[in-house]
Amino acid sequence: MVTSADENTGQDDALVRVLDANGRFAPTEQAERYLPLIEAIGDAELEQFYRDMVVVRAFDEQATNLQRQGQLALWPPSRGQEAAQVGSVRAARPQDTLFPSYREHVVATSRGVDPLGIIKVMRGVSHGGWDPTDPANGNVRPYTLVLGSQTLHATGYAMAKNFDGVTGTGNPETDEAVMVYYGDGASSQGDVHEAMVFAASYRTPQVFFLQNNQWAISVPVSTQSRVPLAHRAAGYGMEGIRIDGNDVLASYAVTRAALDEARSGGGPRAIEAVTYRLGAHTTSDDPTKYRTKDEEESWIARDPIARMRAYLLSRGAGDEFFAAVDQEAAAYADDIRTRTVELGSPARELMFQHVYSEPHPVMAEQARWLADYEASFEEADA
Ligand SMILES: Cc1ncc(C[n+]2csc(CCOP(=O)(O)OP(=O)(O)O)c2C)c(N)n1
Ligand SMILES: [Mg+2]
């Protein structure tokens, strides 16, 4: 079945959506089965979703600025994708293991990872950023820049959960599940297909969480697939669910249900969160070269934070709450700035030390060349 470009980019209505673009409670037909889960979300949790989104946006803006000021080598902005990420990560249970790609900043931080861990990777002063085996880091595996490769890691890890018998016992409080994040562009990688074949064959306790943010750098999603990406799941033998990725409630409820079905022995699930990357692909990219202002504005009108704010207002949240969240976000971003500029630079010899396991003449030669080159400036200064 070939569908129109509009359906593929999710401008149609056939999505699980609970809050409309104006933040009104207006569940689509596809959302009905999730309503009991939505009704069970308490006020404190709703406020937490909003707080998470506002705080990570402040972090993301601060990091983008730090890159522009030469403090980071690169930054991949998450602006616009906050609802997809916050809803899904808050749906995970503590015992679950999460495999991010490279843009899931709030996925990492809301599980306990210090934001400086992410900053260090993007500054080039750490190879991994955080220790995924340290319980303080909430079972979040390291960022993966090789597109789609983390889906294989996740499937292998989830297969091991079955072999170890730590899932599928019928107890959602202890049964373990795995969730992997990837993008619309990554979905064209062979790795993702192999990961899905093995996941379905071995009935892994796993959720594939695809953020369709419409672009893979400058390539539109319409080039990646002739059908909505969620439809692909059926070909592997798993349910594929398409959600409005700018609706934090849809993201939460659908992910919660999918993870719990997967952990109870139901096999893997695929979620396609239809969203939009409002920022550049990374700070090395200029999106004005390949997309229109009109397109960006049509998605700004569906901003996930404004939508949740309107919903909370309609439920009676007051100015005090919103002011406190803004203050918290500003303090969070300030703290990141302070600690980033204190990081300094690693010794230049370090970059040659882990290329080969043993000393290597080419590395020795390059290290000598760099030392001489830098010394030439000292002589010039003297
Ligand atoms: C295997 C591989 N090929 C190419 C790249 C270069 N690359 C980095 S990000 C990117 C686009 C990814 O798009 P998508 O999967 O939609 O994720 P998004 O960046 O939109 O979050 C490409 C082609 C890479 N990192 N890895
Ligand atoms: Mg993308």
mmCIF file with all atom_site columns, N, CA and C in Angstrom, residues 156-188:
data_model
loop_
_atom_site.group_PDB
_atom_site.id
_atom_site.type_symbol
_atom_site.label_atom_id
_atom_site.label_alt_id
_atom_site.label_comp_id
_atom_site.label_asym_id
_atom_site.label_entity_id
_atom_site.label_seq_id
_atom_site.pdbx_PDB_ins_code
_atom_site.Cartn_x
_atom_site.Cartn_y
_atom_site.Cartn_z
_atom_site.occupancy
_atom_site.B_iso_or_equiv
_atom_site.pdbx_formal_charge
_atom_site.auth_seq_id
_atom_site.auth_comp_id
_atom_site.auth_asym_id
_atom_site.auth_atom_id
_atom_site.pdbx_PDB_model_num
ATOM 1  N N  . GLY A 1 156 ? 19.933 -7.728  21.312 1.00 0.00 ? 156 GLY A N  1
ATOM 2  C CA . GLY A 1 156 ? 20.780 -8.736  21.957 1.00 0.00 ? 156 GLY A CA 1
ATOM 3  C C  . GLY A 1 156 ? 20.587 -8.722  23.464 1.00 0.00 ? 156 GLY A C  1
ATOM 4  N N  . TYR A 1 157 ? 20.512 -7.518  24.012 1.00 0.00 ? 157 TYR A N  1
ATOM 5  C CA . TYR A 1 157 ? 20.340 -7.362  25.461 1.00 0.00 ? 157 TYR A CA 1
ATOM 6  C C  . TYR A 1 157 ? 18.981 -7.920  25.883 1.00 0.00 ? 157 TYR A C  1
ATOM 7  N N  . ALA A 1 158 ? 17.972 -7.653  25.063 1.00 0.00 ? 158 ALA A N  1
ATOM 8  C CA . ALA A 1 158 ? 16.623 -8.122  25.390 1.00 0.00 ? 158 ALA A CA 1
ATOM 9  C C  . ALA A 1 158 ? 16.527 -9.646  25.243 1.00 0.00 ? 158 ALA A C  1
ATOM 10 N N  . MET A 1 159 ? 17.223 -10.202 24.261 1.00 0.00 ? 159 MET A N  1
ATOM 11 C CA . MET A 1 159 ? 17.258 -11.668 24.146 1.00 0.00 ? 159 MET A CA 1
ATOM 12 C C  . MET A 1 159 ? 17.855 -12.273 25.406 1.00 0.00 ? 159 MET A C  1
ATOM 13 N N  . ALA A 1 160 ? 18.901 -11.606 25.916 1.00 0.00 ? 160 ALA A N  1
ATOM 14 C CA . ALA A 1 160 ? 19.542 -12.110 27.139 1.00 0.00 ? 160 ALA A CA 1
ATOM 15 C C  . ALA A 1 160 ? 18.590 -12.062 28.325 1.00 0.00 ? 160 ALA A C  1
ATOM 16 N N  . LYS A 1 161 ? 17.714 -11.070 28.356 1.00 0.00 ? 161 LYS A N  1
ATOM 17 C CA . LYS A 1 161 ? 16.727 -10.990 29.453 1.00 0.00 ? 161 LYS A CA 1
ATOM 18 C C  . LYS A 1 161 ? 15.846 -12.236 29.433 1.00 0.00 ? 161 LYS A C  1
ATOM 19 N N  . ASN A 1 162 ? 15.454 -12.664 28.232 1.00 0.00 ? 162 ASN A N  1
ATOM 20 C CA . ASN A 1 162 ? 14.671 -13.911 28.132 1.00 0.00 ? 162 ASN A CA 1
ATOM 21 C C  . ASN A 1 162 ? 15.491 -15.107 28.615 1.00 0.00 ? 162 ASN A C  1
ATOM 22 N N  . PHE A 1 163 ? 16.728 -15.200 28.119 1.00 0.00 ? 163 PHE A N  1
ATOM 23 C CA . PHE A 1 163 ? 17.563 -16.353 28.493 1.00 0.00 ? 163 PHE A CA 1
ATOM 24 C C  . PHE A 1 163 ? 17.788 -16.395 30.006 1.00 0.00 ? 163 PHE A C  1
ATOM 25 N N  . ASP A 1 164 ? 17.934 -15.200 30.616 1.00 0.00 ? 164 ASP A N  1
ATOM 26 C CA . ASP A 1 164 ? 18.193 -15.132 32.061 1.00 0.00 ? 164 ASP A CA 1
ATOM 27 C C  . ASP A 1 164 ? 16.925 -15.332 32.896 1.00 0.00 ? 164 ASP A C  1
ATOM 28 N N  . GLY A 1 165 ? 15.788 -15.342 32.256 1.00 0.00 ? 165 GLY A N  1
ATOM 29 C CA . GLY A 1 165 ? 14.524 -15.545 32.985 1.00 0.00 ? 165 GLY A CA 1
ATOM 30 C C  . GLY A 1 165 ? 14.150 -14.378 33.887 1.00 0.00 ? 165 GLY A C  1
ATOM 31 N N  . VAL A 1 166 ? 14.603 -13.153 33.547 1.00 0.00 ? 166 VAL A N  1
ATOM 32 C CA . VAL A 1 166 ? 14.289 -12.001 34.396 1.00 0.00 ? 166 VAL A CA 1
ATOM 33 C C  . VAL A 1 166 ? 13.124 -11.193 33.837 1.00 0.00 ? 166 VAL A C  1
ATOM 34 N N  . THR A 1 167 ? 12.388 -11.796 32.936 1.00 0.00 ? 167 THR A N  1
ATOM 35 C CA . THR A 1 167 ? 11.247 -11.114 32.335 1.00 0.00 ? 167 THR A CA 1
ATOM 36 C C  . THR A 1 167 ? 10.176 -12.166 32.034 1.00 0.00 ? 167 THR A C  1
ATOM 37 N N  . GLY A 1 168 ? 8.963  -11.693 31.786 1.00 0.00 ? 168 GLY A N  1
ATOM 38 C CA . GLY A 1 168 ? 7.914  -12.626 31.390 1.00 0.00 ? 168 GLY A CA 1
ATOM 39 C C  . GLY A 1 168 ? 7.366  -13.494 32.503 1.00 0.00 ? 168 GLY A C  1
ATOM 40 N N  . THR A 1 169 ? 7.603  -13.118 33.762 1.00 0.00 ? 169 THR A N  1
ATOM 41 C CA . THR A 1 169 ? 7.071  -13.936 34.864 1.00 0.00 ? 169 THR A CA 1
ATOM 42 C C  . THR A 1 169 ? 5.669  -13.477 35.255 1.00 0.00 ? 169 THR A C  1
ATOM 43 N N  . GLY A 1 170 ? 5.244  -12.352 34.716 1.00 0.00 ? 170 GLY A N  1
ATOM 44 C CA . GLY A 1 170 ? 3.900  -11.857 35.045 1.00 0.00 ? 170 GLY A CA 1
ATOM 45 C C  . GLY A 1 170 ? 3.889  -10.802 36.136 1.00 0.00 ? 170 GLY A C  1
ATOM 46 N N  . ASN A 1 171 ? 5.080  -10.400 36.605 1.00 0.00 ? 171 ASN A N  1
ATOM 47 C CA . ASN A 1 171 ? 5.131  -9.342  37.623 1.00 0.00 ? 171 ASN A CA 1
ATOM 48 C C  . ASN A 1 171 ? 5.707  -8.053  37.024 1.00 0.00 ? 171 ASN A C  1
ATOM 49 N N  . PRO A 1 172 ? 4.838  -7.079  36.726 1.00 0.00 ? 172 PRO A N  1
ATOM 50 C CA . PRO A 1 172 ? 5.342  -5.855  36.073 1.00 0.00 ? 172 PRO A CA 1
ATOM 51 C C  . PRO A 1 172 ? 6.297  -5.057  36.945 1.00 0.00 ? 172 PRO A C  1
ATOM 52 N N  . GLU A 1 173 ? 6.257  -5.285  38.261 1.00 0.00 ? 173 GLU A N  1
ATOM 53 C CA . GLU A 1 173 ? 7.152  -4.522  39.155 1.00 0.00 ? 173 GLU A CA 1
ATOM 54 C C  . GLU A 1 173 ? 8.598  -4.995  39.048 1.00 0.00 ? 173 GLU A C  1
ATOM 55 N N  . THR A 1 174 ? 8.794  -6.232  38.589 1.00 0.00 ? 174 THR A N  1
ATOM 56 C CA . THR A 1 174 ? 10.170 -6.752  38.511 1.00 0.00 ? 174 THR A CA 1
ATOM 57 C C  . THR A 1 174 ? 10.566 -7.225  37.115 1.00 0.00 ? 174 THR A C  1
ATOM 58 N N  . ASP A 1 175 ? 9.616  -7.635  36.313 1.00 0.00 ? 175 ASP A N  1
ATOM 59 C CA . ASP A 1 175 ? 9.961  -8.109  34.961 1.00 0.00 ? 175 ASP A CA 1
ATOM 60 C C  . ASP A 1 175 ? 10.659 -6.986  34.188 1.00 0.00 ? 175 ASP A C  1
ATOM 61 N N  . GLU A 1 176 ? 11.751 -7.344  33.520 1.00 0.00 ? 176 GLU A N  1
ATOM 62 C CA . GLU A 1 176 ? 12.557 -6.320  32.849 1.00 0.00 ? 176 GLU A CA 1
ATOM 63 C C  . GLU A 1 176 ? 12.170 -6.175  31.378 1.00 0.00 ? 176 GLU A C  1
ATOM 64 N N  . ALA A 1 177 ? 12.267 -4.958  30.897 1.00 0.00 ? 177 ALA A N  1
ATOM 65 C CA . ALA A 1 177 ? 12.042 -4.678  29.474 1.00 0.00 ? 177 ALA A CA 1
ATOM 66 C C  . ALA A 1 177 ? 13.154 -3.760  28.970 1.00 0.00 ? 177 ALA A C  1
ATOM 67 N N  . VAL A 1 178 ? 13.217 -3.619  27.663 1.00 0.00 ? 178 VAL A N  1
ATOM 68 C CA . VAL A 1 178 ? 14.274 -2.842  27.015 1.00 0.00 ? 178 VAL A CA 1
ATOM 69 C C  . VAL A 1 178 ? 13.594 -1.887  26.028 1.00 0.00 ? 178 VAL A C  1
ATOM 70 N N  . MET A 1 179 ? 14.106 -0.668  25.962 1.00 0.00 ? 179 MET A N  1
ATOM 71 C CA . MET A 1 179 ? 13.574 0.266   24.954 1.00 0.00 ? 179 MET A CA 1
ATOM 72 C C  . MET A 1 179 ? 14.744 0.889   24.193 1.00 0.00 ? 179 MET A C  1
ATOM 73 N N  . VAL A 1 180 ? 14.588 0.969   22.894 1.00 0.00 ? 180 VAL A N  1
ATOM 74 C CA . VAL A 1 180 ? 15.654 1.554   22.077 1.00 0.00 ? 180 VAL A CA 1
ATOM 75 C C  . VAL A 1 180 ? 15.087 2.701   21.253 1.00 0.00 ? 180 VAL A C  1
ATOM 76 N N  . TYR A 1 181 ? 15.833 3.798   21.217 1.00 0.00 ? 181 TYR A N  1
ATOM 77 C CA . TYR A 1 181 ? 15.453 5.012   20.482 1.00 0.00 ? 181 TYR A CA 1
ATOM 78 C C  . TYR A 1 181 ? 16.246 5.088   19.179 1.00 0.00 ? 181 TYR A C  1
ATOM 79 N N  . TYR A 1 182 ? 15.558 5.464   18.113 1.00 0.00 ? 182 TYR A N  1
ATOM 80 C CA . TYR A 1 182 ? 16.248 5.674   16.833 1.00 0.00 ? 182 TYR A CA 1
ATOM 81 C C  . TYR A 1 182 ? 15.412 6.618   15.979 1.00 0.00 ? 182 TYR A C  1
ATOM 82 N N  . GLY A 1 183 ? 15.950 7.013   14.843 1.00 0.00 ? 183 GLY A N  1
ATOM 83 C CA . GLY A 1 183 ? 15.287 8.044   14.040 1.00 0.00 ? 183 GLY A CA 1
ATOM 84 C C  . GLY A 1 183 ? 14.746 7.526   12.721 1.00 0.00 ? 183 GLY A C  1
ATOM 85 N N  . ASP A 1 184 ? 14.034 8.401   12.013 1.00 0.00 ? 184 ASP A N  1
ATOM 86 C CA . ASP A 1 184 ? 13.462 8.041   10.712 1.00 0.00 ? 184 ASP A CA 1
ATOM 87 C C  . ASP A 1 184 ? 14.560 7.689   9.707  1.00 0.00 ? 184 ASP A C  1
ATOM 88 N N  . GLY A 1 185 ? 15.671 8.416   9.764  1.00 0.00 ? 185 GLY A N  1
ATOM 89 C CA . GLY A 1 185 ? 16.774 8.096   8.856  1.00 0.00 ? 185 GLY A CA 1
ATOM 90 C C  . GLY A 1 185 ? 17.396 6.763   9.223  1.00 0.00 ? 185 GLY A C  1
ATOM 91 N N  . ALA A 1 186 ? 17.626 6.549   10.512 1.00 0.00 ? 186 ALA A N  1
ATOM 92 C CA . ALA A 1 186 ? 18.224 5.297   10.978 1.00 0.00 ? 186 ALA A CA 1
ATOM 93 C C  . ALA A 1 186 ? 17.367 4.098   10.588 1.00 0.00 ? 186 ALA A C  1
ATOM 94 N N  . SER A 1 187 ? 16.051 4.328   10.435 1.00 0.00 ? 187 SER A N  1
ATOM 95 C CA . SER A 1 187 ? 15.162 3.203   10.130 1.00 0.00 ? 187 SER A CA 1
ATOM 96 C C  . SER A 1 187 ? 15.493 2.573   8.781  1.00 0.00 ? 187 SER A C  1
ATOM 97 N N  . SER A 1 188 ? 16.272 3.253   7.947  1.00 0.00 ? 188 SER A N  1
ATOM 98 C CA . SER A 1 188 ? 16.671 2.673   6.659  1.00 0.00 ? 188 SER A CA 1
ATOM 99 C C  . SER A 1 188 ? 17.931 1.811   6.773  1.00 0.00 ? 188 SER A C  1
#
